[in-house]
Amino acid sequence: SPIPAIGLTRYSTSAQPSHKHTTPPRVRNLIGGEFVDSRATEAIDVVNPATQEVVSQLPLTTSEEFKAAVSAAKTAFPSWRNTPITTRQRIMLKLQEIIRRDADKLAMNITTEQGKTLKDAHGDVFRGLEVVEHACGMATLQMGEFVSNVSSGIDTYSIREPLGVCAGICPFNFPAMIPLWMFPMAVTCGNTFVLKPSEKDPGASMILAELAMEAGLPNGVLNIVHGTNDTVNNICDDEDIKAISFVGSNTAGMHIYARAAAKGKRVQCNMGAKNHAIIMPDASIDATLNSLVAAGFGAAGQRCMALSVAVFVGDSRPWVEGLAERCKALKVNAGHEPGADLGPVISKQAKERICNLIQSGVDDGATLVLDGRNIVVRGYEGGNFVGPTILADVTSNMECYKEEIFGPVLLCMQADSLEEAMDIVNKNKYGNGASIFTTSGIAARKFQNDIEAGQVGINVPIPVPLPFFSFTGSKASFAGDLNFYG
Ligand code: NAD
C-alpha cells in the first residue's frame, strides 16, 4: 500500500489529540484475530471536526476481505458456542476492568474524531461500559425454562441458543457506546460478530477491539470491517450472517431492514428521532430550564435522545426568554478545551444541513430567538461549529419540525392544553423518547399512559434505560421485534 500502515498502537501513545500526528495512519480491519491493513485502494479521511485535520484514513474494505471476516467469524463459532458461559462471562469481567483503565484514551479519541466534549466522551464510554457489566451476568440472563411432567413421564424445557454470526452497523454519534450496545451481549451469548463502525469515527471501535482481544476474546469471535454502503450491503446479503443490529438514520435503517429481512435475517434497527418535551405551567422553573438546555444542546444536539422540541402549555414567552438567557452562557469550543459545553457538529455537510433547516424555519415564519449559525470559535475558525439556536412559534407543518435536525437547535411550540400538546407529540412520525415537566401527578399519569414514545420521562429530560431494561423507541424510530441489550 502506498499509504503507510500504522498499527493501532498509534491510537494508544498519549493523551495528545491525534491531529498532532503528521502522517495519518490507516485504520486496520480485524480479521480472525489479526489487525490487518486493507488492500483497498479507496480510502476516506477521518476528520477532526474542530480542526479539519485528517486523523486517519479509513479503507473501503474489499469484498474478499469482508468475506474473510465473515468466514473467520463462522469458523470461530462452533468452539465459542461450546465455551462455558462462565468463561465467556469472565472475558467480559476483564473487559469492563480494562475499559475503565483506558477510559481517558477512549474519551480523547472520541473527542478528536467525533468532536464532543471530553465530559460527554467519558459519558459515551461509561454508558457502553454499563452494557459490558450487564453482559457479565449472562448465565442468569440466558436461563431457559423447564416444566416437569407435562404429560406422563415427559418433561419439557426450552434453552436459549446463539444464532451464529451476527453483525453490527454503527452511527457516528456514540463511537464507543453503540459498538458496546452490540458486540458484548452478542458474543457473551455465544455468537460471533462482524462490526462495521461509522466511517466518520472508527477509532473508539478499534481501541475497544484491542481491549476485547486483551481481555481474552478468542481469534475470530470479534471481527471489524470498515467501509460504507457497499460493506453494509455485503452484510445484508451474506448468507452466513444470521442477525443485524443497526443504529443510525431512517434512510439507511429502512434500507437495511428490508434488504436483510429479504434474506431471512433477524434485524433490529434503532433510527431517527424528534424528541419532545411538554412543559406544563406548574413545572419547576429552574430545574426545567436546566434540563431543557442540557438535553437540547448537550453533545451539540447529536444525541438520538436529545430534546429537540419543547411544547409549552400556556404562555411560552417567559420560558423562551429564560432558555435564551441560559443558552447565551454556554461555551462553544473544541471538545478538549477546558470549560467547553458543546463542541462542533460532525461534518461540514452536517453543519450546512442544520443551517439550511434553521433558515427554512425562518422562511416558514418561525421566530429566530437565538442564531448560532455564524459563530466563530477563536483558534478553531475552520471547525464545524453551530452555536445554540432557538426557533420559537414553530408549527408542525414546518420543514424544520418535520425533519430530524440533529444539531444544537431547540424548536419551541405552544399549546393551550395538555391534550393539545400530547396530540402534537403523538402525531409526530418519530417516537424515540418524550418527557413531561410538571408538578401535577394527574398530568404526569396521563402523559405516561397516553404518550406514544418508546422511552418516557417525567421530569427526566433524557429517559434512557439502563442495560437491564432495553433501549426501545417506537413508530419510525425503531424497526424490528427485539430491542437492544436488555
Ligand atoms: P447514518 O444512517 O448516516 O449511518 C449509520 C450507518 O449506516 C453507518 O455505518 C453508515 O456507513 C451506514 N449507511 C449510511 N447510509 C447508508 C446507505 N444508504 N446504505 C447502507 N448503509 C448506509 O447515521 P449517522 O448520521 O451516522 O447517525 C445519526 C443518526 O443515527 C440519526 O438519525 C440519529 O437519530 C440516529 N441514532 C439513533 C439512535 C437510536 O438508538 N434510535 C442512536 C444513535 C443515533
Short mmCIF file of C-alpha atoms in Angstrom, two decimals, residues 11 122 141 172 181 236 253 273 371-372 377:
data_model
loop_
_atom_site.label_atom_id
_atom_site.label_comp_id
_atom_site.label_asym_id
_atom_site.label_seq_id
_atom_site.Cartn_x
_atom_site.Cartn_y
_atom_site.Cartn_z
CA TYR A 11 -4.02 5.45 18.91
CA HIS A 122 -16.49 9.97 29.06
CA LEU A 141 -29.93 -13.87 31.71
CA PHE A 172 -21.15 8.37 14.23
CA TRP A 181 -24.52 -1.99 22.82
CA CYS A 236 -27.28 -7.56 4.42
CA GLY A 253 -32.10 1.75 8.57
CA ALA A 273 -35.82 10.85 16.44
CA ASP A 371 -28.98 32.20 16.00
CA GLY A 372 -25.84 30.09 16.28
CA VAL A 377 -14.57 29.89 17.72
#
